[in-house]
PDB file of C-alpha atoms in Angstrom:
ATOM      1  CA  MET A   1      71.514  96.456 101.706  1.00 51.00           C
ATOM      2  CA  SER A   2      75.063  95.121 101.851  1.00 63.00           C
ATOM      3  CA  VAL A   3      76.041  93.061 104.893  1.00 69.00           C
ATOM      4  CA  PRO A   4      79.773  92.287 105.168  1.00 64.00           C
ATOM      5  CA  SER A   5      81.053  88.743 105.363  1.00 61.00           C
ATOM      6  CA  GLU A   6      82.052  87.480 108.771  1.00 61.00           C
ATOM      7  CA  PRO A   7      85.785  87.655 109.459  1.00 60.00           C
ATOM      8  CA  PRO A   8      87.724  84.399 109.676  1.00 57.00           C
ATOM      9  CA  ALA A   9      88.138  82.851 113.095  1.00 56.00           C
ATOM     10  CA  ALA A  10      90.473  84.999 115.156  1.00 61.00           C
ATOM     11  CA  SER A  11      91.803  85.146 118.671  1.00 75.00           C
ATOM     12  CA  LEU A  12      89.527  86.646 121.315  1.00 91.00           C
ATOM     13  CA  ALA A  13      92.526  87.802 123.324  1.00 91.00           C
ATOM     14  CA  ARG A  14      91.803  91.412 122.300  1.00 93.00           C
ATOM     15  CA  ARG A  15      88.657  93.351 121.545  1.00 95.00           C
ATOM     16  CA  ARG A  16      87.797  93.620 117.845  1.00 92.00           C
ATOM     17  CA  VAL A  17      85.741  96.811 117.666  1.00 93.00           C
ATOM     18  CA  GLU A  18      84.407  97.341 114.164  1.00 88.00           C
ATOM     19  CA  PRO A  19      81.312  99.102 112.822  1.00 82.00           C
ATOM     20  CA  GLU A  20      78.172  96.987 113.042  1.00 83.00           C
ATOM     21  CA  VAL A  21      75.528  97.131 110.348  1.00 85.00           C
ATOM     22  CA  MET A  22      72.888  98.565 112.700  1.00 82.00           C
ATOM     23  CA  ASP A  23      75.245 101.462 113.474  1.00 76.00           C
ATOM     24  CA  ASP A  24      75.018 102.627 109.843  1.00 83.00           C
ATOM     25  CA  PRO A  25      72.756 105.720 109.691  1.00 80.00           C
ATOM     26  CA  ASP A  26      72.004 104.860 106.045  1.00 84.00           C
ATOM     27  CA  LEU A  27      70.655 101.397 106.887  1.00 89.00           C
ATOM     28  CA  ASP A  28      67.333 100.818 105.142  1.00 91.00           C
ATOM     29  CA  PRO A  29      64.539 101.477 107.688  1.00 89.00           C
ATOM     30  CA  ALA A  30      62.775  98.209 106.806  1.00 92.00           C
ATOM     31  CA  ALA A  31      65.970  96.239 107.398  1.00 92.00           C
ATOM     32  CA  HIS A  32      66.480  98.190 110.626  1.00 87.00           C
ATOM     33  CA  ARG A  33      62.992  97.283 111.855  1.00 87.00           C
ATOM     34  CA  GLN A  34      63.524  93.613 110.950  1.00 91.00           C
ATOM     35  CA  ALA A  35      66.772  93.636 112.940  1.00 87.00           C
ATOM     36  CA  LEU A  36      65.068  95.317 115.902  1.00 81.00           C
ATOM     37  CA  ALA A  37      62.414  92.588 115.872  1.00 85.00           C
ATOM     38  CA  GLY A  38      65.118  89.928 115.932  1.00 86.00           C
ATOM     39  CA  LEU A  39      66.889  91.643 118.807  1.00 79.00           C
ATOM     40  CA  LYS A  40      63.610  91.763 120.698  1.00 79.00           C
ATOM     41  CA  ARG A  41      63.376  87.974 120.544  1.00 85.00           C
ATOM     42  CA  LEU A  42      67.027  87.560 121.527  1.00 84.00           C
ATOM     43  CA  ASN A  43      66.617  89.888 124.496  1.00 75.00           C
ATOM     44  CA  ALA A  44      63.531  88.015 125.656  1.00 77.00           C
ATOM     45  CA  MET A  45      65.365  84.687 125.538  1.00 80.00           C
ATOM     46  CA  SER A  46      68.437  86.026 127.353  1.00 83.00           C
ATOM     47  CA  GLY A  47      66.628  86.960 130.553  1.00 87.00           C
ATOM     48  CA  THR A  48      68.377  90.315 130.577  1.00 91.00           C
ATOM     49  CA  THR A  49      65.278  92.224 131.640  1.00 93.00           C
ATOM     50  CA  GLY A  50      64.942  90.018 134.697  1.00 94.00           C
ATOM     51  CA  SER A  51      68.551  90.526 135.754  1.00 95.00           C
ATOM     52  CA  LEU A  52      68.214  94.305 135.321  1.00 97.00           C
ATOM     53  CA  ALA A  53      64.963  94.326 137.315  1.00 97.00           C
ATOM     54  CA  ARG A  54      66.514  92.333 140.162  1.00 97.00           C
ATOM     55  CA  ALA A  55      69.453  94.751 140.345  1.00 98.00           C
ATOM     56  CA  LEU A  56      67.199  97.822 140.220  1.00 98.00           C
ATOM     57  CA  THR A  57      64.621  96.657 142.789  1.00 98.00           C
ATOM     58  CA  PRO A  58      66.618  97.490 145.955  1.00 97.00           C
ATOM     59  CA  ILE A  59      67.663 100.816 144.431  1.00 97.00           C
ATOM     60  CA  LEU A  60      64.132 101.919 143.557  1.00 98.00           C
ATOM     61  CA  GLN A  61      62.659 100.662 146.839  1.00 96.00           C
ATOM     62  CA  ASN A  62      64.366 103.640 148.473  1.00 93.00           C
ATOM     63  CA  VAL A  63      62.419 106.132 146.314  1.00 95.00           C
ATOM     64  CA  THR A  64      59.534 107.455 148.384  1.00 93.00           C
ATOM     65  CA  GLY A  65      56.846 110.064 147.827  1.00 92.00           C
ATOM     66  CA  ARG A  66      57.009 110.017 144.033  1.00 93.00           C
ATOM     67  CA  THR A  67      57.130 107.747 141.008  1.00 94.00           C
ATOM     68  CA  PRO A  68      60.509 106.063 140.432  1.00 96.00           C
ATOM     69  CA  ARG A  69      61.932 106.875 137.010  1.00 96.00           C
ATOM     70  CA  VAL A  70      64.574 105.023 135.017  1.00 98.00           C
ATOM     71  CA  LEU A  71      66.380 106.047 131.819  1.00 98.00           C
ATOM     72  CA  ASP A  72      67.289 103.341 129.293  1.00 98.00           C
ATOM     73  CA  VAL A  73      70.364 104.620 127.435  1.00 98.00           C
ATOM     74  CA  ALA A  74      70.730 103.427 123.830  1.00 96.00           C
ATOM     75  CA  CYS A  75      67.258 101.905 124.161  1.00 95.00           C
ATOM     76  CA  GLY A  76      66.888 100.679 120.576  1.00 89.00           C
ATOM     77  CA  GLY A  77      63.295  99.876 119.669  1.00 88.00           C
ATOM     78  CA  GLY A  78      62.098 100.216 123.265  1.00 92.00           C
ATOM     79  CA  ASP A  79      61.136  96.589 123.908  1.00 89.00           C
ATOM     80  CA  GLY A  80      63.630  96.345 126.747  1.00 91.00           C
ATOM     81  CA  ALA A  81      62.377  99.541 128.369  1.00 95.00           C
ATOM     82  CA  VAL A  82      58.723  98.482 128.154  1.00 94.00           C
ATOM     83  CA  ALA A  83      59.480  95.002 129.511  1.00 93.00           C
ATOM     84  CA  LEU A  84      61.585  96.521 132.304  1.00 96.00           C
ATOM     85  CA  ALA A  85      58.762  98.895 133.290  1.00 96.00           C
ATOM     86  CA  GLU A  86      56.378  95.935 133.459  1.00 95.00           C
ATOM     87  CA  GLN A  87      58.685  93.844 135.624  1.00 96.00           C
ATOM     88  CA  LEU A  88      59.655  96.669 137.971  1.00 97.00           C
ATOM     89  CA  SER A  89      56.058  97.779 138.459  1.00 96.00           C
ATOM     90  CA  THR A  90      55.112  94.201 139.334  1.00 97.00           C
ATOM     91  CA  ARG A  91      58.061  93.723 141.673  1.00 97.00           C
ATOM     92  CA  LEU A  92      57.587  97.003 143.518  1.00 97.00           C
ATOM     93  CA  ARG A  93      53.768  96.944 143.372  1.00 97.00           C
ATOM     94  CA  ARG A  94      53.760 100.529 142.194  1.00 96.00           C
ATOM     95  CA  THR A  95      54.156 102.346 138.898  1.00 95.00           C
ATOM     96  CA  VAL A  96      57.720 102.645 137.659  1.00 96.00           C
ATOM     97  CA  GLU A  97      58.320 104.783 134.570  1.00 96.00           C
ATOM     98  CA  VAL A  98      61.105 103.796 132.171  1.00 97.00           C
ATOM     99  CA  ASP A  99      62.033 106.400 129.570  1.00 97.00           C
ATOM    100  CA  GLY A 100      64.693 105.954 126.917  1.00 98.00           C
ATOM    101  CA  CYS A 101      67.073 107.634 124.519  1.00 98.00           C
ATOM    102  CA  ASP A 102      68.865 106.526 121.369  1.00 96.00           C
ATOM    103  CA  LEU A 103      70.884 108.135 118.606  1.00 93.00           C
ATOM    104  CA  SER A 104      68.730 106.516 115.899  1.00 91.00           C
ATOM    105  CA  PRO A 105      65.503 108.330 114.953  1.00 93.00           C
ATOM    106  CA  VAL A 106      64.151 105.034 113.549  1.00 88.00           C
ATOM    107  CA  ALA A 107      64.680 103.310 116.904  1.00 90.00           C
ATOM    108  CA  VAL A 108      63.157 106.219 118.844  1.00 95.00           C
ATOM    109  CA  GLY A 109      60.110 106.206 116.592  1.00 94.00           C
ATOM    110  CA  GLU A 110      59.669 102.463 117.095  1.00 92.00           C
ATOM    111  CA  ALA A 111      60.059 102.865 120.860  1.00 94.00           C
ATOM    112  CA  ASN A 112      57.460 105.608 121.158  1.00 95.00           C
ATOM    113  CA  GLN A 113      55.013 103.597 119.041  1.00 95.00           C
ATOM    114  CA  LEU A 114      55.578 100.476 121.133  1.00 93.00           C
ATOM    115  CA  ALA A 115      55.049 102.340 124.409  1.00 93.00           C
ATOM    116  CA  LEU A 116      51.850 103.885 123.029  1.00 93.00           C
ATOM    117  CA  GLN A 117      50.521 100.486 121.969  1.00 92.00           C
ATOM    118  CA  ALA A 118      51.420  98.984 125.357  1.00 89.00           C
ATOM    119  CA  GLY A 119      49.685 101.821 127.220  1.00 90.00           C
ATOM    120  CA  PHE A 120      52.831 102.987 129.001  1.00 88.00           C
ATOM    121  CA  ASP A 121      53.574 106.578 129.935  1.00 86.00           C
ATOM    122  CA  ALA A 122      57.118 106.717 128.574  1.00 93.00           C
ATOM    123  CA  ASP A 123      59.236 109.369 126.900  1.00 94.00           C
ATOM    124  CA  PHE A 124      61.751 108.287 124.245  1.00 97.00           C
ATOM    125  CA  ARG A 125      64.057 110.921 122.810  1.00 97.00           C
ATOM    126  CA  GLU A 126      67.013 111.187 120.450  1.00 97.00           C
ATOM    127  CA  ALA A 127      70.312 111.675 122.279  1.00 97.00           C
ATOM    128  CA  ASP A 128      73.991 110.924 121.751  1.00 97.00           C
ATOM    129  CA  ALA A 129      75.118 108.988 124.835  1.00 97.00           C
ATOM    130  CA  LEU A 130      78.760 109.619 123.992  1.00 96.00           C
ATOM    131  CA  ALA A 131      78.536 113.366 123.455  1.00 95.00           C
ATOM    132  CA  GLY A 132      75.983 114.002 126.211  1.00 93.00           C
ATOM    133  CA  PRO A 133      74.282 115.433 128.076  1.00 96.00           C
ATOM    134  CA  LEU A 134      71.621 112.756 128.509  1.00 97.00           C
ATOM    135  CA  PRO A 135      67.935 113.665 128.872  1.00 96.00           C
ATOM    136  CA  THR A 136      66.482 114.686 132.217  1.00 93.00           C
ATOM    137  CA  PRO A 137      62.961 113.669 133.326  1.00 92.00           C
ATOM    138  CA  ALA A 138      60.153 115.617 131.703  1.00 86.00           C
ATOM    139  CA  ASP A 139      57.899 117.352 134.250  1.00 83.00           C
ATOM    140  CA  PRO A 140      59.843 115.970 137.233  1.00 82.00           C
ATOM    141  CA  GLU A 141      58.179 115.616 140.613  1.00 80.00           C
ATOM    142  CA  PRO A 142      59.887 117.352 143.566  1.00 82.00           C
ATOM    143  CA  GLY A 143      63.102 115.494 144.321  1.00 79.00           C
ATOM    144  CA  GLY A 144      63.068 113.788 140.932  1.00 80.00           C
ATOM    145  CA  GLU A 145      65.121 116.229 138.874  1.00 87.00           C
ATOM    146  CA  HIS A 146      67.488 113.352 138.046  1.00 94.00           C
ATOM    147  CA  TYR A 147      66.573 109.840 137.047  1.00 97.00           C
ATOM    148  CA  ASP A 148      66.690 107.399 139.928  1.00 97.00           C
ATOM    149  CA  ALA A 149      68.710 105.034 137.753  1.00 98.00           C
ATOM    150  CA  ALA A 150      70.145 104.857 134.263  1.00 98.00           C
ATOM    151  CA  VAL A 151      70.474 101.473 132.596  1.00 98.00           C
ATOM    152  CA  SER A 152      72.057 100.289 129.388  1.00 98.00           C
ATOM    153  CA  SER A 153      72.087  96.888 127.749  1.00 95.00           C
ATOM    154  CA  LEU A 154      74.343  95.740 124.918  1.00 91.00           C
ATOM    155  CA  PHE A 155      75.648  99.215 124.131  1.00 95.00           C
ATOM    156  CA  LEU A 156      79.043  99.726 125.739  1.00 97.00           C
ATOM    157  CA  HIS A 157      80.748  97.061 123.612  1.00 95.00           C
ATOM    158  CA  HIS A 158      80.155  99.268 120.560  1.00 92.00           C
ATOM    159  CA  LEU A 159      82.599 101.832 121.931  1.00 95.00           C
ATOM    160  CA  GLN A 160      86.351 102.174 121.937  1.00 94.00           C
ATOM    161  CA  ASP A 161      88.120 101.744 125.275  1.00 94.00           C
ATOM    162  CA  ASP A 162      88.610 105.511 125.646  1.00 94.00           C
ATOM    163  CA  ASP A 163      84.977 106.342 124.811  1.00 97.00           C
ATOM    164  CA  ALA A 164      83.192 103.942 127.170  1.00 97.00           C
ATOM    165  CA  PRO A 165      84.152 105.900 130.347  1.00 98.00           C
ATOM    166  CA  ARG A 166      82.581 109.042 128.850  1.00 98.00           C
ATOM    167  CA  VAL A 167      79.227 107.275 128.557  1.00 98.00           C
ATOM    168  CA  LEU A 168      79.429 106.095 132.167  1.00 98.00           C
ATOM    169  CA  ARG A 169      80.201 109.654 133.304  1.00 98.00           C
ATOM    170  CA  ASN A 170      77.240 110.993 131.299  1.00 98.00           C
ATOM    171  CA  MET A 171      74.994 108.368 132.882  1.00 98.00           C
ATOM    172  CA  ALA A 172      76.256 109.267 136.350  1.00 98.00           C
ATOM    173  CA  GLU A 173      75.425 112.924 135.699  1.00 97.00           C
ATOM    174  CA  ALA A 174      71.893 112.027 134.596  1.00 97.00           C
ATOM    175  CA  ALA A 175      70.985 109.527 137.327  1.00 97.00           C
ATOM    176  CA  ASN A 176      71.606 108.560 140.935  1.00 97.00           C
ATOM    177  CA  ALA A 177      72.490 104.965 140.040  1.00 98.00           C
ATOM    178  CA  ILE A 178      73.769 103.003 137.043  1.00 98.00           C
ATOM    179  CA  VAL A 179      73.107  99.419 135.995  1.00 98.00           C
ATOM    180  CA  ILE A 180      74.945  98.123 132.915  1.00 98.00           C
ATOM    181  CA  SER A 181      74.290  94.782 131.235  1.00 97.00           C
ATOM    182  CA  ASP A 182      76.643  93.730 128.486  1.00 97.00           C
ATOM    183  CA  LEU A 183      78.313  90.775 126.842  1.00 96.00           C
ATOM    184  CA  ARG A 184      81.495  89.101 128.019  1.00 97.00           C
ATOM    185  CA  ARG A 185      84.048  88.190 125.361  1.00 97.00           C
ATOM    186  CA  THR A 186      84.307  84.416 125.633  1.00 96.00           C
ATOM    187  CA  ARG A 187      84.455  81.495 123.212  1.00 95.00           C
ATOM    188  CA  LEU A 188      81.222  80.110 124.636  1.00 95.00           C
ATOM    189  CA  GLY A 189      79.570  83.500 124.147  1.00 94.00           C
ATOM    190  CA  LEU A 190      80.675  83.624 120.506  1.00 94.00           C
ATOM    191  CA  ALA A 191      79.339  80.127 119.820  1.00 95.00           C
ATOM    192  CA  MET A 192      76.033  80.954 121.506  1.00 93.00           C
ATOM    193  CA  ALA A 193      75.710  84.139 119.441  1.00 93.00           C
ATOM    194  CA  HIS A 194      76.137  82.239 116.183  1.00 92.00           C
ATOM    195  CA  VAL A 195      73.442  79.723 117.113  1.00 94.00           C
ATOM    196  CA  ALA A 196      70.923  82.061 118.760  1.00 92.00           C
ATOM    197  CA  CYS A 197      71.039  84.798 116.117  1.00 93.00           C
ATOM    198  CA  ARG A 198      70.236  82.335 113.339  1.00 92.00           C
ATOM    199  CA  ALA A 199      67.649  80.436 115.331  1.00 92.00           C
ATOM    200  CA  LEU A 200      65.701  83.516 116.431  1.00 90.00           C
ATOM    201  CA  SER A 201      66.008  85.895 113.479  1.00 93.00           C
ATOM    202  CA  ARG A 202      66.048  85.848 109.689  1.00 91.00           C
ATOM    203  CA  SER A 203      67.728  89.248 109.601  1.00 93.00           C
ATOM    204  CA  PRO A 204      71.167  89.188 107.929  1.00 92.00           C
ATOM    205  CA  VAL A 205      71.953  92.266 110.007  1.00 92.00           C
ATOM    206  CA  VAL A 206      71.431  90.294 113.222  1.00 91.00           C
ATOM    207  CA  HIS A 207      73.376  87.313 111.825  1.00 92.00           C
ATOM    208  CA  TYR A 208      76.417  89.548 111.316  1.00 90.00           C
ATOM    209  CA  ASP A 209      76.090  91.944 114.244  1.00 91.00           C
ATOM    210  CA  GLY A 210      75.460  89.303 116.924  1.00 92.00           C
ATOM    211  CA  PRO A 211      78.810  87.480 116.683  1.00 93.00           C
ATOM    212  CA  GLN A 212      80.604  90.767 115.970  1.00 93.00           C
ATOM    213  CA  SER A 213      79.225  92.115 119.254  1.00 93.00           C
ATOM    214  CA  VAL A 214      80.929  89.293 121.137  1.00 95.00           C
ATOM    215  CA  ARG A 215      84.241  89.993 119.401  1.00 95.00           C
ATOM    216  CA  ALA A 216      83.934  93.627 120.494  1.00 96.00           C
ATOM    217  CA  ALA A 217      82.835  92.857 124.059  1.00 97.00           C
ATOM    218  CA  PHE A 218      84.845  93.564 127.194  1.00 98.00           C
ATOM    219  CA  THR A 219      86.113  91.003 129.638  1.00 97.00           C
ATOM    220  CA  VAL A 220      85.217  91.715 133.257  1.00 97.00           C
ATOM    221  CA  GLU A 221      88.816  92.706 133.953  1.00 97.00           C
ATOM    222  CA  GLU A 222      88.770  95.180 131.061  1.00 98.00           C
ATOM    223  CA  PHE A 223      85.490  96.716 132.221  1.00 98.00           C
ATOM    224  CA  VAL A 224      86.900  97.243 135.703  1.00 98.00           C
ATOM    225  CA  ARG A 225      89.422  99.553 134.054  1.00 98.00           C
ATOM    226  CA  VAL A 226      86.601 101.335 132.198  1.00 98.00           C
ATOM    227  CA  ALA A 227      84.646 101.948 135.406  1.00 98.00           C
ATOM    228  CA  ASP A 228      87.766 103.155 137.196  1.00 98.00           C
ATOM    229  CA  ALA A 229      88.558 105.528 134.329  1.00 98.00           C
ATOM    230  CA  ALA A 230      85.009 106.922 134.603  1.00 98.00           C
ATOM    231  CA  GLY A 231      85.656 107.764 138.248  1.00 97.00           C
ATOM    232  CA  LEU A 232      82.980 105.457 139.639  1.00 98.00           C
ATOM    233  CA  LYS A 233      83.498 104.444 143.269  1.00 96.00           C
ATOM    234  CA  GLY A 234      81.925 101.572 145.147  1.00 96.00           C
ATOM    235  CA  TYR A 235      80.595  99.755 142.083  1.00 98.00           C
ATOM    236  CA  GLU A 236      80.002  96.003 141.838  1.00 98.00           C
ATOM    237  CA  ILE A 237      80.427  93.761 138.796  1.00 98.00           C
ATOM    238  CA  ARG A 238      78.656  90.384 138.608  1.00 96.00           C
ATOM    239  CA  LYS A 239      78.861  87.652 135.999  1.00 96.00           C
ATOM    240  CA  VAL A 240      75.362  86.638 134.861  1.00 94.00           C
ATOM    241  CA  TRP A 241      73.828  84.252 132.323  1.00 90.00           C
ATOM    242  CA  PRO A 242      74.196  84.083 129.378  1.00 89.00           C
ATOM    243  CA  GLN A 243      77.864  85.110 129.198  1.00 94.00           C
ATOM    244  CA  ARG A 244      77.122  88.656 130.374  1.00 96.00           C
ATOM    245  CA  PHE A 245      78.051  90.908 133.250  1.00 98.00           C
ATOM    246  CA  LEU A 246      76.206  93.471 135.359  1.00 98.00           C
ATOM    247  CA  LEU A 247      77.799  96.635 136.691  1.00 98.00           C
ATOM    248  CA  ILE A 248      75.882  98.239 139.574  1.00 98.00           C
ATOM    249  CA  TRP A 249      76.750 101.649 140.995  1.00 98.00           C
ATOM    250  CA  GLU A 250      74.913 103.985 143.363  1.00 97.00           C
ATOM    251  CA  ARG A 251      75.903 107.562 144.086  1.00 94.00           C
ATOM    252  CA  GLY A 252      75.566 106.987 147.822  1.00 76.00           C
ATOM    253  CA  ASP A 253      78.201 104.262 147.677  1.00 46.00           C
ATOM    254  CA  GLY A 254      80.925 106.783 147.343  1.00 43.00           C
TER     255      GLY A 254
END
């Protein structure tokens, strides 16, 4: 496995979108699994699942007469989806199902295995979030032909400015609400990525991809333009720890 050297220090004034090692379809599966394990630890430390659950709670509280269902887009190894299902089910005191989709067959296989081991009824499928369409719920209950919400964490920064709105439109077609969690491009965020990736993972893939993700991230102002280009109306964007933002949109808002 060849991991590129990090680029020299450069201005963060503009996004630097370059291929990350985990995006390589020829990445060795063992190296991919090691990187997924490192990302699992990073996600747990970041508190991202909690911020997603807090944003989703008022949305899913309005779902009555059936099981709320959420789709995790670009779900990776499924740890985020499983953790989100646990937190939402606890918060709402009812079962909440969180399915997922990812372009990588390795990630989808890991996610299905993890859900099986955790005893969760979840459906993870291969899907291209950019090309669409996204999956619809399997065996939907009446009124649940669409997902109640689609979420995505740490995915949109992988995309070019013109591609990101397409993913948001695909998510809006698949679900009645969208919650996005992603990095903000800041100097503090870049420094934190360098430290956290090395402290929490031995994977050279994570060591390279973590800081590169920050270089590729949007600022809040840039993501406002992405959401507007996607045609979303009535959305909200919040800055959250650690150096991330949340976008929240509901179909009923406009």
